Coordinates of C-alpha atoms in Angstrom, one line a residue:
Chain A
M1 CA 0.0 -16.3 23.4
T2 CA 1.1 -19.0 21.0
R3 CA -0.2 -18.5 17.5
W4 CA 0.6 -22.0 16.2
R5 CA -1.5 -25.1 15.8
R6 CA -1.3 -28.5 14.3
N7 CA -3.0 -29.0 10.9
E8 CA -5.4 -31.9 10.2
S9 CA -2.7 -34.5 9.5
G10 CA -1.2 -33.4 12.8
N11 CA 2.4 -33.1 11.8
I12 CA 2.9 -29.7 10.2
A13 CA 2.8 -26.6 12.4
M14 CA 0.8 -23.7 10.9
S15 CA 0.4 -20.2 12.3
T16 CA -3.1 -19.2 13.0
P17 CA -4.1 -16.0 11.2
G18 CA -4.1 -12.6 13.0
Y19 CA -8.0 -12.6 12.9
A20 CA -8.3 -15.9 14.8
D21 CA -9.8 -14.3 17.9
D22 CA -12.8 -12.7 16.2
K23 CA -13.2 -15.0 13.3
V24 CA -16.9 -15.4 14.0
A25 CA -17.5 -11.6 13.8
V26 CA -15.5 -11.3 10.5
L27 CA -17.5 -14.2 9.0
A28 CA -20.7 -12.5 10.0
R29 CA -19.6 -9.2 8.3
L30 CA -18.7 -11.1 5.1
K31 CA -22.1 -12.9 5.1
K32 CA -23.7 -9.5 5.3
I33 CA -21.6 -8.1 2.4
E34 CA -22.6 -11.2 0.3
G35 CA -26.2 -10.3 1.1
Q36 CA -25.6 -6.7 0.0
V37 CA -24.1 -7.8 -3.3
R38 CA -27.1 -10.2 -3.8
G39 CA -29.3 -7.2 -3.1
I40 CA -27.6 -5.1 -5.7
H41 CA -28.1 -8.0 -8.2
K42 CA -31.8 -7.9 -7.4
M43 CA -31.9 -4.1 -7.8
I44 CA -30.4 -4.4 -11.3
D45 CA -32.7 -7.3 -12.1
S46 CA -35.8 -5.1 -11.2
D47 CA -34.5 -2.1 -13.2
R48 CA -34.0 0.0 -10.1
Y49 CA -32.8 3.6 -10.7
C50 CA -29.0 3.8 -11.4
I51 CA -28.3 6.3 -8.6
D52 CA -30.0 4.1 -6.0
V53 CA -27.9 1.1 -7.2
L54 CA -24.7 3.2 -7.0
Q55 CA -25.5 4.1 -3.4
Q56 CA -25.8 0.4 -2.5
I57 CA -22.5 -0.3 -4.3
S58 CA -20.8 2.4 -2.3
A59 CA -22.2 0.8 0.9
A60 CA -20.9 -2.6 0.0
T61 CA -17.5 -1.2 -1.1
R62 CA -17.1 0.6 2.3
A63 CA -18.1 -2.6 4.1
L64 CA -15.4 -4.6 2.3
Q65 CA -12.9 -1.8 3.0
G66 CA -13.9 -2.0 6.7
V67 CA -13.2 -5.7 6.8
A68 CA -9.8 -5.2 5.0
L69 CA -8.8 -2.5 7.5
H70 CA -9.8 -4.8 10.4
L71 CA -7.8 -7.7 9.0
L72 CA -4.8 -5.5 8.4
D73 CA -5.0 -4.2 12.0
E74 CA -5.1 -7.7 13.4
H75 CA -2.3 -8.7 11.0
L76 CA -0.1 -5.9 12.4
T77 CA -0.8 -6.5 16.0
H78 CA -0.4 -10.3 15.8
C79 CA 1.6 -11.6 12.8
V80 CA 3.9 -8.6 12.3
V81 CA 4.5 -8.0 16.0
H82 CA 5.3 -11.8 16.4
A83 CA 7.8 -11.5 13.5
V84 CA 9.4 -8.4 14.9
E85 CA 9.8 -10.1 18.3
S86 CA 11.3 -13.2 16.6
G87 CA 13.6 -10.9 14.6
G88 CA 15.8 -12.0 11.7
A89 CA 14.8 -12.4 8.0
E90 CA 11.2 -13.1 9.0
K91 CA 10.9 -9.7 10.5
D92 CA 12.0 -7.9 7.4
A93 CA 9.9 -10.1 5.1
K94 CA 6.8 -9.5 7.2
L95 CA 7.3 -5.7 7.2
R96 CA 7.8 -5.5 3.5
E97 CA 4.7 -7.7 2.9
A98 CA 2.6 -5.5 5.3
S99 CA 3.7 -2.3 3.5
A100 CA 2.8 -3.8 0.1
A101 CA -0.6 -4.8 1.5
I102 CA -1.2 -1.3 2.8
A103 CA -0.2 0.2 -0.6
Q104 CA -2.5 -2.1 -2.4
L105 CA -5.4 -1.2 -0.1
V106 CA -4.8 2.5 -0.5
K107 CA -4.7 2.3 -4.2
S108 CA -7.8 0.0 -4.6
Chain B
M1 CA -34.8 5.1 -28.4
T2 CA -37.6 5.4 -25.9
R3 CA -36.5 5.0 -22.4
W4 CA -39.9 4.8 -20.8
R5 CA -42.2 1.9 -19.9
R6 CA -45.4 1.2 -18.1
N7 CA -45.2 -0.1 -14.6
E8 CA -47.1 -3.1 -13.3
S9 CA -50.4 -1.2 -12.7
G10 CA -50.0 0.1 -16.3
N11 CA -50.7 3.7 -15.6
I12 CA -47.6 5.3 -14.4
A13 CA -44.7 5.9 -16.8
M14 CA -41.3 4.9 -15.5
S15 CA -38.0 5.5 -17.2
T16 CA -35.9 2.4 -17.8
P17 CA -32.5 2.6 -16.2
G18 CA -29.4 3.7 -18.1
Y19 CA -27.9 0.1 -17.9
A20 CA -31.0 -1.5 -19.6
D21 CA -29.1 -2.3 -22.7
D22 CA -26.4 -4.5 -21.1
K23 CA -28.3 -5.6 -18.0
V24 CA -27.3 -9.3 -18.6
A25 CA -23.6 -8.4 -18.5
V26 CA -24.0 -6.3 -15.4
L27 CA -25.9 -9.1 -13.7
A28 CA -23.2 -11.6 -14.6
R29 CA -20.5 -9.3 -13.1
L30 CA -22.5 -9.1 -9.9
K31 CA -22.9 -12.8 -9.7
K32 CA -19.1 -13.1 -10.0
I33 CA -18.5 -10.6 -7.3
E34 CA -21.0 -12.4 -5.0
G35 CA -18.9 -15.5 -5.6
Q36 CA -15.7 -13.6 -4.8
V37 CA -17.2 -12.5 -1.5
R38 CA -18.3 -16.1 -0.7
G39 CA -14.7 -17.1 -1.6
I40 CA -13.3 -14.6 0.9
H41 CA -15.7 -16.0 3.6
K42 CA -14.4 -19.5 2.8
M43 CA -10.8 -18.3 3.1
I44 CA -11.5 -16.8 6.6
D45 CA -13.3 -20.0 7.6
S46 CA -10.2 -22.0 6.6
D47 CA -7.9 -19.7 8.5
R48 CA -6.1 -18.6 5.3
Y49 CA -3.2 -16.2 5.7
C50 CA -4.3 -12.5 6.3
I51 CA -2.3 -11.1 3.3
D52 CA -3.9 -13.6 0.9
V53 CA -7.4 -12.7 2.1
L54 CA -6.5 -8.9 1.7
Q55 CA -5.6 -9.5 -1.9
Q56 CA -9.0 -11.1 -2.6
I57 CA -10.8 -8.3 -0.8
S58 CA -8.9 -5.8 -3.0
A59 CA -9.9 -7.7 -6.1
A60 CA -13.6 -7.8 -5.0
T61 CA -13.5 -4.0 -4.2
R62 CA -12.0 -3.2 -7.6
A63 CA -14.7 -5.3 -9.3
L64 CA -17.5 -3.5 -7.4
Q65 CA -15.9 -0.2 -8.3
G66 CA -15.8 -1.3 -12.0
V67 CA -19.5 -2.0 -11.9
A68 CA -20.1 1.4 -10.3
L69 CA -18.1 3.2 -13.0
H70 CA -20.0 1.3 -15.7
L71 CA -23.4 2.2 -14.2
L72 CA -22.4 5.8 -13.8
D73 CA -21.2 5.9 -17.4
E74 CA -24.5 4.5 -18.6
H75 CA -26.4 6.9 -16.4
L76 CA -24.6 9.9 -17.9
T77 CA -25.0 8.8 -21.5
H78 CA -28.7 7.9 -21.1
C79 CA -30.5 9.4 -18.1
V80 CA -28.5 12.6 -17.8
V81 CA -28.4 13.2 -21.6
H82 CA -32.1 12.6 -21.8
A83 CA -32.7 15.1 -19.0
V84 CA -30.4 17.7 -20.6
E85 CA -32.3 17.3 -23.9
S86 CA -35.6 17.7 -22.1
G87 CA -34.3 20.8 -20.3
G88 CA -36.0 22.5 -17.4
A89 CA -35.8 21.6 -13.7
E90 CA -35.3 18.0 -14.5
K91 CA -32.0 18.8 -16.2
D92 CA -30.6 20.7 -13.2
A93 CA -31.8 18.0 -10.8
K94 CA -30.2 15.2 -12.7
L95 CA -26.9 17.1 -13.0
R96 CA -26.8 17.8 -9.3
E97 CA -27.7 14.1 -8.5
A98 CA -25.0 12.9 -10.9
S99 CA -22.3 15.1 -9.3
A100 CA -23.3 13.9 -5.8
A101 CA -23.0 10.3 -7.0
I102 CA -19.6 10.9 -8.5
A103 CA -18.4 12.6 -5.2
Q104 CA -19.7 9.6 -3.2
L105 CA -17.9 7.2 -5.5
V106 CA -14.6 9.1 -5.3
K107 CA -14.8 9.2 -1.5
S108 CA -15.8 5.6 -1.0
Chain C
M1 CA -24.3 32.4 -22.0
T2 CA -21.7 32.1 -24.7
R3 CA -18.8 30.0 -23.6
W4 CA -16.4 31.0 -26.5
R5 CA -13.8 33.6 -26.8
R6 CA -11.0 34.6 -29.2
N7 CA -7.5 33.6 -28.3
E8 CA -4.5 36.0 -28.3
S9 CA -4.0 35.9 -32.0
G10 CA -7.6 36.6 -32.4
N11 CA -8.4 34.1 -35.0
I12 CA -9.1 30.8 -33.3
A13 CA -12.2 30.3 -31.3
M14 CA -11.6 28.6 -27.9
S15 CA -14.3 27.6 -25.4
T16 CA -13.9 29.0 -21.9
P17 CA -13.6 26.3 -19.4
G18 CA -16.5 25.1 -17.2
Y19 CA -14.9 26.7 -14.1
A20 CA -14.8 30.2 -15.7
D21 CA -17.5 31.6 -13.4
D22 CA -15.7 30.9 -10.1
K23 CA -12.1 30.9 -11.3
V24 CA -11.1 33.3 -8.4
A25 CA -12.4 30.9 -5.8
V26 CA -10.7 27.9 -7.5
L27 CA -7.4 29.8 -7.7
A28 CA -7.7 30.7 -3.9
R29 CA -8.2 27.0 -3.1
L30 CA -5.1 26.0 -5.1
K31 CA -3.0 28.7 -3.4
K32 CA -4.1 27.3 0.0
I33 CA -3.2 23.7 -1.1
E34 CA 0.2 25.0 -2.3
G35 CA 0.7 26.4 1.2
Q36 CA -0.3 23.1 2.7
V37 CA 2.3 21.2 0.7
R38 CA 4.9 23.8 1.6
G39 CA 3.9 23.3 5.3
I40 CA 4.4 19.5 4.9
H41 CA 7.8 20.2 3.5
K42 CA 8.6 22.3 6.6
M43 CA 7.3 19.6 8.9
I44 CA 9.7 17.0 7.3
D45 CA 12.5 19.5 7.4
S46 CA 12.0 20.0 11.1
D47 CA 11.8 16.2 11.7
R48 CA 8.2 16.3 12.8
Y49 CA 6.5 13.1 13.9
C50 CA 5.5 10.8 11.0
I51 CA 1.9 10.5 12.0
D52 CA 1.4 14.2 12.2
V53 CA 2.9 14.6 8.8
L54 CA 0.6 11.9 7.5
Q55 CA -2.4 13.8 8.8
Q56 CA -1.4 16.9 6.9
I57 CA -0.8 14.9 3.7
S58 CA -4.4 13.5 4.1
A59 CA -5.7 17.0 4.5
A60 CA -3.9 18.2 1.3
T61 CA -5.0 15.1 -0.6
R62 CA -8.7 15.7 0.4
A63 CA -8.4 19.3 -0.6
L64 CA -7.0 18.4 -4.1
Q65 CA -9.8 15.9 -4.4
G66 CA -12.3 18.6 -3.5
V67 CA -11.0 20.9 -6.3
A68 CA -11.1 18.0 -8.7
L69 CA -14.8 17.2 -7.9
H70 CA -15.7 20.8 -8.2
L71 CA -14.0 21.1 -11.6
L72 CA -15.7 17.9 -12.8
D73 CA -19.1 19.3 -11.6
E74 CA -18.6 22.5 -13.5
H75 CA -17.3 20.6 -16.5
L76 CA -20.5 18.4 -16.5
T77 CA -22.9 21.3 -16.1
H78 CA -21.2 23.5 -18.7
C79 CA -19.0 21.8 -21.2
V80 CA -20.8 18.4 -21.3
V81 CA -24.3 20.0 -21.3
H82 CA -23.2 22.3 -24.1
A83 CA -22.0 19.4 -26.1
V84 CA -25.2 17.4 -25.5
E85 CA -27.3 20.4 -26.6
S86 CA -25.1 20.8 -29.7
G87 CA -25.4 17.0 -30.4
G88 CA -23.5 15.0 -33.0
A89 CA -20.0 13.6 -32.7
E90 CA -19.0 16.3 -30.1
K91 CA -21.6 15.0 -27.7
D92 CA -20.3 11.4 -27.8
A93 CA -16.7 12.5 -27.5
K94 CA -17.4 14.8 -24.5
L95 CA -19.4 12.0 -22.7
R96 CA -16.6 9.5 -23.3
E97 CA -14.0 12.0 -22.1
A98 CA -16.0 12.8 -19.0
S99 CA -16.5 9.1 -18.1
A100 CA -12.7 8.5 -18.5
A101 CA -12.0 11.5 -16.2
I102 CA -14.4 10.2 -13.6
A103 CA -12.8 6.7 -13.7
Q104 CA -9.3 8.3 -13.3
L105 CA -10.5 10.3 -10.3
V106 CA -12.1 7.3 -8.6
K107 CA -9.0 5.2 -9.1
S108 CA -6.5 7.9 -8.0
Chain D
M1 CA 20.5 2.1 15.7
T2 CA 19.5 4.7 18.2
R3 CA 16.7 6.9 17.0
W4 CA 17.0 9.6 19.7
R5 CA 18.6 13.0 19.8
R6 CA 18.8 16.1 21.9
N7 CA 16.6 19.0 21.0
E8 CA 17.8 22.6 20.7
S9 CA 17.7 23.3 24.4
G10 CA 19.7 20.2 24.9
N11 CA 17.7 18.7 27.7
I12 CA 14.7 16.9 26.3
A13 CA 15.3 13.7 24.3
M14 CA 13.2 13.5 21.1
S15 CA 13.0 10.5 18.8
T16 CA 14.1 11.1 15.2
P17 CA 11.3 10.3 12.8
G18 CA 11.2 7.1 10.7
Y19 CA 12.0 9.0 7.5
A20 CA 15.3 10.4 8.9
D21 CA 17.5 8.3 6.6
D22 CA 16.1 9.6 3.3
K23 CA 14.8 13.0 4.4
V24 CA 16.6 14.6 1.4
A25 CA 14.7 12.5 -1.0
V26 CA 11.3 13.1 0.7
L27 CA 11.9 16.9 0.7
A28 CA 12.7 16.7 -3.0
R29 CA 9.5 14.9 -3.7
L30 CA 7.5 17.5 -1.8
K31 CA 9.2 20.3 -3.7
K32 CA 8.2 18.6 -6.9
I33 CA 4.5 18.3 -5.7
E34 CA 4.5 22.0 -4.6
G35 CA 5.6 22.7 -8.2
Q36 CA 2.8 20.5 -9.6
V37 CA 0.2 22.4 -7.5
R38 CA 1.6 25.7 -8.7
G39 CA 1.4 24.4 -12.2
I40 CA -2.3 23.5 -11.7
H41 CA -2.9 27.1 -10.5
K42 CA -1.3 28.4 -13.7
M43 CA -3.4 26.1 -15.8
I44 CA -6.6 27.5 -14.1
D45 CA -5.3 31.0 -14.5
S46 CA -4.8 30.5 -18.2
D47 CA -8.3 28.9 -18.7
R48 CA -6.9 25.5 -19.6
Y49 CA -9.3 22.8 -20.5
C50 CA -11.0 21.2 -17.4
I51 CA -10.1 17.6 -18.4
D52 CA -6.4 18.6 -18.7
V53 CA -6.5 20.2 -15.3
L54 CA -8.1 17.1 -13.8
Q55 CA -5.3 14.9 -15.1
Q56 CA -2.7 17.1 -13.4
I57 CA -4.7 17.1 -10.2
S58 CA -4.7 13.2 -10.4
A59 CA -1.0 13.2 -10.9
A60 CA -0.4 15.5 -7.9
T61 CA -2.8 13.4 -5.7
R62 CA -1.0 10.2 -6.6
A63 CA 2.3 11.8 -5.8
L64 CA 1.1 12.9 -2.4
Q65 CA -0.2 9.4 -1.8
G66 CA 3.1 8.0 -2.8
V67 CA 4.9 10.2 -0.2
A68 CA 2.3 9.1 2.5
L69 CA 2.8 5.4 1.7
H70 CA 6.6 5.9 1.9
L71 CA 6.4 7.7 5.3
L72 CA 4.0 5.0 6.6
D73 CA 6.4 2.3 5.5
E74 CA 9.4 4.1 7.2
H75 CA 7.2 4.6 10.3
L76 CA 6.4 0.9 10.5
T77 CA 9.9 -0.3 10.0
H78 CA 11.5 2.2 12.4
C79 CA 9.1 3.7 15.0
V80 CA 6.6 0.8 15.3
V81 CA 9.4 -1.8 15.3
H82 CA 11.2 0.1 17.9
A83 CA 8.1 0.3 20.1
V84 CA 7.4 -3.4 19.7
E85 CA 10.9 -4.2 20.7
S86 CA 10.6 -1.9 23.7
G87 CA 7.3 -3.5 24.6
G88 CA 4.8 -2.3 27.2
A89 CA 2.2 0.4 26.8
E90 CA 4.2 2.2 24.1
K91 CA 3.9 -0.9 21.9
D92 CA 0.1 -1.0 22.0
A93 CA -0.2 2.8 21.6
K94 CA 2.0 2.9 18.5
L95 CA 0.2 -0.1 16.9
R96 CA -3.2 1.6 17.5
E97 CA -1.9 4.9 16.1
A98 CA -0.4 3.1 13.0
S99 CA -3.7 1.4 12.3
A100 CA -5.6 4.7 12.6
A101 CA -3.2 6.3 10.2
I102 CA -3.6 3.5 7.7
A103 CA -7.4 3.8 7.9
Q104 CA -7.2 7.5 7.4
L105 CA -5.0 7.0 4.3
V106 CA -7.3 4.3 2.8
K107 CA -10.3 6.6 3.3
S108 CA -8.7 9.8 2.0

């Protein structure tokens, strides 16, 4: 599978991101999370009980984390695999970058 | 400081939440997080690079976590303290509930 | 329940920690975690497969987190409650300290 | 670089783990963490203050997490890269396994 496309001006090649195949599903998950955050805003605005608000924040946090893990998975199986197969400096750079992203995700 | 108010029907007393004093600031933080999530949606929609999207998800996750820690802090210093000062069953219930909320936050 | 005792020299009063009542159980959990870490060391020494080692590290991390949540719970229900009941500067200091400990735990 | 060796009986080929090149350093980090856990045990045994114990648990947890991230990084750059270069079913299996390990680490 080629993971390259032409941009609007038609003359610069850009790689499609690893999540290209299920972009619609990822967008739907983000819309839902946006709604969750708006719901938390409403809860605060209506003086809802702290503990109930905290539960909704945990749910939104886990949902964001789920999207991040999904994107990372797609990134590994597409972008990183592509770089490994191409070899050279790109391979090392992509591996270092992926490790840094994993570390950031684990620590956040 | 009294942390009780009448509800709409006027005959049931409800406690105000622990975050009542800085509700405006909390609401502003949530509006900003909602904007961050909308920004992530836009990044996905424009096929932005996976790693860049992951960084923004980390930022939004940390921001949500920050709001949760703030609410928990306010909950401890207002609701839990109030329950401890009142004593009795309410005190034990509030402490158990706070511990459960902390555990959930640590694990999410 | 008095939560104070004399130290060795007999002239400085020290509070007993919140976990005093189930110290034996906490010590046993820590002994087990020490064994888990020693087991991970042995796995590395015998060139065991990375993914299997990672699973054992996750188990040890969760076990440490479990002890931390337990200590925090005991700290809230004993030390913090005691400080709230005593009131004054001690109350505010203990609440600030507990919130900082929760934040550290959530972020680690 | 070949990452295969003979086992004790000499007739089954086993891959060396991704961390083979800096095994000595990883073993030293684990020895240190074992000492940290033993130190926490001593703190509990001497009735040290809850908050001080919690700080040491956070330090040990972060140290374990650091070893996990290091092992994962070595696993990606050696085992996963090797599987991708070999291709076939092994490639897909190793990628799925790596993603599961990352998810476990993020959630623990």
